[in-house]
């Protein structure tokens, strides 16, 4: 799917952040649909992937990527893909950190 990121320079910070969050959420939805349709993971795993990745949030990390990419003339689609990738890594790190086997190490922090 082709994404067109149209940010108005007159928008407030919160409006720009919300616009980016909406686009990133849609991109993540498309990516997860593609993966689950083509790789056909077990239904429980697909549901867990969707739960851990989708469902809102500020999406500040992708917003920063998109804004920086705009400064250097990077295409909207490439910026959204990079932002979605970073958001996937971030979501993974949150889930991994919460796993019981990972949370009981005295030396971890």
Coordinates of N, CA and C in Angstrom, one line a residue:
X1 N 0.8 -1.2 0.0 CA 0.0 0.0 0.0 C 0.9 1.2 0.0
X2 N 0.5 2.2 -0.7 CA 1.2 3.5 -0.8 C 0.7 4.5 0.2
X3 N 1.6 5.1 1.0 CA 1.2 6.0 2.0 C 1.6 7.4 1.6
X4 N 0.8 8.3 1.8 CA 1.1 9.7 1.5 C 1.0 10.5 2.9
X5 N 2.1 11.0 3.3 CA 2.2 11.7 4.5 C 2.1 13.2 4.2
X6 N 0.9 13.8 4.5 CA 0.7 15.2 4.3 C 0.6 15.9 5.6
X7 N 1.7 16.5 6.0 CA 1.7 17.3 7.3 C 1.7 18.8 6.9
X8 N 0.8 19.5 7.5 CA 0.7 20.9 7.3 C 1.6 21.6 8.3
X9 N 2.5 22.4 7.8 CA 3.5 23.1 8.7 C 2.8 24.0 9.7
X10 N 1.6 24.4 9.5 CA 0.8 25.2 10.4 C 0.1 24.4 11.5
X11 N 0.2 23.1 11.4 CA -0.4 22.2 12.4 C 0.3 22.4 13.7
X12 N -0.3 22.2 14.8 CA 0.3 22.2 16.1 C 1.1 20.9 16.2
X13 N 2.0 20.9 17.2 CA 2.8 19.7 17.5 C 1.9 18.5 17.7
X14 N 0.8 18.7 18.5 CA -0.1 17.6 18.9 C -0.8 17.1 17.6
X15 N -1.2 18.0 16.7 CA -1.8 17.6 15.5 C -0.9 16.8 14.6
X16 N 0.3 17.2 14.5 CA 1.3 16.5 13.7 C 1.6 15.1 14.3
X17 N 1.7 15.1 15.6 CA 2.0 13.8 16.3 C 0.8 12.8 16.1
X18 N -0.4 13.3 16.2 CA -1.6 12.5 16.0 C -1.7 12.0 14.6
X19 N -1.4 12.8 13.6 CA -1.4 12.4 12.2 C -0.4 11.3 11.9
X20 N 0.8 11.5 12.5 CA 1.8 10.4 12.3 C 1.4 9.1 13.0
X21 N 0.9 9.3 14.2 CA 0.4 8.1 15.0 C -0.6 7.3 14.2
X22 N -1.5 8.0 13.6 CA -2.6 7.4 12.8 C -2.0 6.6 11.6
X23 N -1.1 7.2 10.9 CA -0.4 6.6 9.8 C 0.4 5.4 10.2
X24 N 1.2 5.5 11.3 CA 2.0 4.4 11.7 C 1.1 3.3 12.2
X25 N 0.0 3.5 12.8 CA -0.9 2.5 13.3 C -1.4 1.7 12.0
X26 N -1.8 2.5 11.0 CA -2.3 1.8 9.8 C -1.2 1.0 9.1
X27 N 0.0 1.5 9.1 CA 1.2 0.8 8.5 C 1.4 -0.5 9.3
X28 N 1.4 -0.4 10.6 CA 1.6 -1.6 11.4 C 0.5 -2.6 11.2
X29 N -0.7 -2.2 11.1 CA -1.8 -3.1 10.8 C -1.6 -3.8 9.5
X30 N -1.2 -3.1 8.4 CA -1.0 -3.7 7.1 C 0.2 -4.7 7.2
X31 N 1.3 -4.3 7.9 CA 2.4 -5.2 8.0 C 2.0 -6.5 8.8
X32 N 1.3 -6.4 9.8 CA 0.9 -7.6 10.6 C -0.1 -8.4 9.8
X33 N -1.0 -7.8 9.0 CA -1.9 -8.6 8.2 C -1.1 -9.3 7.1
X34 N -0.1 -8.7 6.5 CA 0.7 -9.3 5.5 C 1.4 -10.5 6.1
X35 N 2.0 -10.3 7.3 CA 2.8 -11.4 7.9 C 1.9 -12.5 8.3
X36 N 0.8 -12.2 8.9 CA -0.1 -13.3 9.4 C -0.7 -14.0 8.2
X37 N -1.0 -13.3 7.2 CA -1.6 -14.0 6.0 C -0.7 -14.9 5.2
X38 N 0.6 -14.4 5.1 CA 1.6 -15.2 4.4 C 2.3 -16.2 5.2
X39 N 2.7 -15.9 6.4 CA 3.5 -16.8 7.2 C 2.5 -17.8 7.9
X40 N 1.3 -17.4 8.1 CA 0.3 -18.2 8.8 C 0.8 -18.8 10.1
X41 N 1.2 -17.8 11.1 CA 1.5 -18.3 12.4 C 0.3 -18.8 13.1
X42 N 0.5 -19.6 14.2 CA -0.7 -20.0 15.0 C -1.5 -18.8 15.4
X43 N -2.8 -19.1 15.5 CA -3.8 -18.0 15.7 C -3.4 -17.2 17.1
X44 N -3.0 -18.0 18.0 CA -2.7 -17.4 19.3 C -1.5 -16.5 19.2
X45 N -0.5 -16.9 18.5 CA 0.7 -16.1 18.3 C 0.4 -14.8 17.5
X46 N -0.5 -14.9 16.4 CA -0.9 -13.7 15.7 C -1.6 -12.8 16.5
X47 N -2.5 -13.3 17.4 CA -3.3 -12.4 18.3 C -2.3 -11.7 19.3
X48 N -1.3 -12.4 19.8 CA -0.4 -11.8 20.7 C 0.4 -10.7 20.0
X49 N 0.8 -11.0 18.7 CA 1.6 -10.0 18.0 C 0.7 -8.7 17.8
X50 N -0.5 -8.9 17.5 CA -1.4 -7.7 17.3 C -1.6 -7.0 18.6
X51 N -1.8 -7.7 19.7 CA -2.0 -7.1 21.0 C -0.8 -6.3 21.4
X52 N 0.3 -6.8 21.2 CA 1.6 -6.2 21.6 C 2.0 -5.0 20.8
X53 N 1.5 -4.9 19.6 CA 1.9 -3.9 18.6 C 0.9 -2.8 18.4
X54 N -0.3 -3.2 18.3 CA -1.4 -2.3 18.0 C -2.1 -1.8 19.2
X55 N -2.9 -0.8 19.1 CA -3.7 -0.3 20.2 C -3.3 1.0 20.7
X56 N -2.7 1.8 19.9 CA -2.4 3.2 20.2 C -1.1 3.4 20.8
X57 N -1.0 4.5 21.5 CA 0.2 5.0 22.0 C 0.6 6.3 21.3
X58 N 1.5 7.0 21.8 CA 1.9 8.3 21.2 C 2.6 8.1 19.9
X59 N 3.4 7.0 19.8 CA 4.2 6.7 18.6 C 5.2 7.9 18.4
X60 N 5.8 8.3 19.5 CA 6.8 9.4 19.4 C 8.0 9.0 18.6
X61 N 8.5 7.8 18.8 CA 9.7 7.4 18.0 C 9.5 7.4 16.5
X62 N 8.4 6.9 16.0 CA 8.2 7.0 14.6 C 8.0 8.5 14.1
X63 N 7.4 9.2 15.0 CA 7.2 10.7 14.7 C 8.5 11.4 14.5
X64 N 9.5 11.1 15.4 CA 10.8 11.7 15.2 C 11.5 11.2 14.0
X65 N 11.3 10.0 13.6 CA 11.9 9.5 12.4 C 11.3 10.2 11.2
X66 N 10.0 10.3 11.2 CA 9.3 11.0 10.1 C 9.7 12.4 9.9
X67 N 9.8 13.1 11.0 CA 10.1 14.5 11.0 C 11.6 14.7 10.5
X68 N 12.5 13.9 11.0 CA 13.9 13.9 10.6 C 14.0 13.6 9.1
X69 N 13.3 12.6 8.7 CA 13.3 12.1 7.3 C 12.9 13.3 6.4
X70 N 11.9 14.0 6.8 CA 11.4 15.2 6.0 C 12.5 16.2 5.8
X71 N 13.3 16.4 6.8 CA 14.4 17.4 6.7 C 15.4 17.0 5.6
X72 N 15.5 15.7 5.3 CA 16.5 15.2 4.4 C 15.9 14.7 3.0
X73 N 14.6 15.0 2.9 CA 13.9 14.7 1.6 C 13.6 13.2 1.4
X74 N 13.6 12.4 2.5 CA 13.3 11.0 2.4 C 11.8 10.9 2.1
X75 N 11.4 9.9 1.2 CA 10.0 9.7 0.9 C 9.2 9.4 2.1
X76 N 7.9 9.7 2.0 CA 7.0 9.4 3.1 C 6.9 7.9 3.4
X77 N 6.8 7.1 2.3 CA 6.7 5.7 2.5 C 7.9 5.1 3.2
X78 N 9.1 5.5 2.8 CA 10.3 5.0 3.4 C 10.4 5.5 4.9
X79 N 10.0 6.7 5.2 CA 10.0 7.2 6.5 C 9.0 6.4 7.4
X80 N 7.8 6.1 6.8 CA 6.8 5.3 7.6 C 7.3 3.9 7.8
X81 N 7.9 3.3 6.8 CA 8.4 2.0 7.0 C 9.5 1.9 8.1
X82 N 10.4 2.9 8.1 CA 11.4 3.0 9.1 C 10.8 3.2 10.5
X83 N 9.8 4.1 10.6 CA 9.1 4.3 11.8 C 8.4 3.1 12.3
X84 N 7.7 2.4 11.4 CA 7.0 1.2 11.8 C 8.0 0.1 12.3
X85 N 9.2 0.0 11.7 CA 10.2 -1.0 12.1 C 10.7 -0.6 13.5
X86 N 11.0 0.6 13.7 CA 11.4 1.1 15.0 C 10.3 0.8 16.1
X87 N 9.1 1.0 15.8 CA 8.0 0.8 16.7 C 7.9 -0.7 17.0
X88 N 8.1 -1.6 16.0 CA 8.1 -3.0 16.3 C 9.2 -3.4 17.3
X89 N 10.4 -2.9 17.1 CA 11.5 -3.2 18.0 C 11.2 -2.7 19.4
X90 N 10.6 -1.5 19.5 CA 10.2 -0.9 20.8 C 9.2 -1.8 21.5
X91 N 8.1 -2.2 20.7 CA 7.1 -3.1 21.3 C 7.7 -4.4 21.8
X92 N 8.6 -5.0 20.9 CA 9.2 -6.2 21.3 C 10.0 -6.0 22.6
X93 N 10.7 -4.9 22.8 CA 11.5 -4.7 24.0 C 10.6 -4.6 25.2
X94 N 9.5 -4.0 25.1 CA 8.6 -3.9 26.2 C 8.0 -5.2 26.6
X95 N 7.7 -6.1 25.6 CA 7.1 -7.4 25.9 C 8.2 -8.3 26.5
X96 N 9.4 -8.3 25.9 CA 10.5 -9.1 26.4 C 10.9 -8.7 27.8
X97 N 10.9 -7.5 28.2 CA 11.2 -7.0 29.5 C 10.2 -7.5 30.5
X98 N 9.0 -7.7 30.1 CA 7.9 -8.1 31.0 C 7.8 -9.6 31.2
X99 N 8.6 -10.4 30.4 CA 8.5 -11.8 30.6 C 9.0 -12.2 32.0
X100 N 8.3 -13.1 32.7 CA 8.6 -13.5 34.0 C 10.1 -14.0 34.1
X101 N 10.6 -14.7 33.2 CA 11.9 -15.3 33.3 C 13.0 -14.2 33.1
X102 N 12.6 -13.0 32.6 CA 13.5 -11.9 32.4 C 13.5 -10.9 33.5
X103 N 12.4 -11.0 34.3 CA 12.2 -10.0 35.3 C 12.7 -10.3 36.7
X104 N 13.4 -11.5 36.9 CA 13.8 -11.8 38.2 C 15.3 -11.8 38.4
X105 N 16.0 -11.2 37.6 CA 17.5 -11.1 37.7 C 17.9 -9.9 38.5
X106 N 18.6 -10.2 39.6 CA 19.1 -9.1 40.4 C 20.1 -8.2 39.7
X107 N 20.8 -8.7 38.7 CA 21.9 -7.9 38.1 C 21.4 -7.2 36.8
X108 N 20.1 -7.4 36.5 CA 19.7 -6.9 35.2 C 19.7 -5.3 35.2
X109 N 19.4 -4.7 36.3 CA 19.4 -3.3 36.3 C 20.5 -2.8 37.2

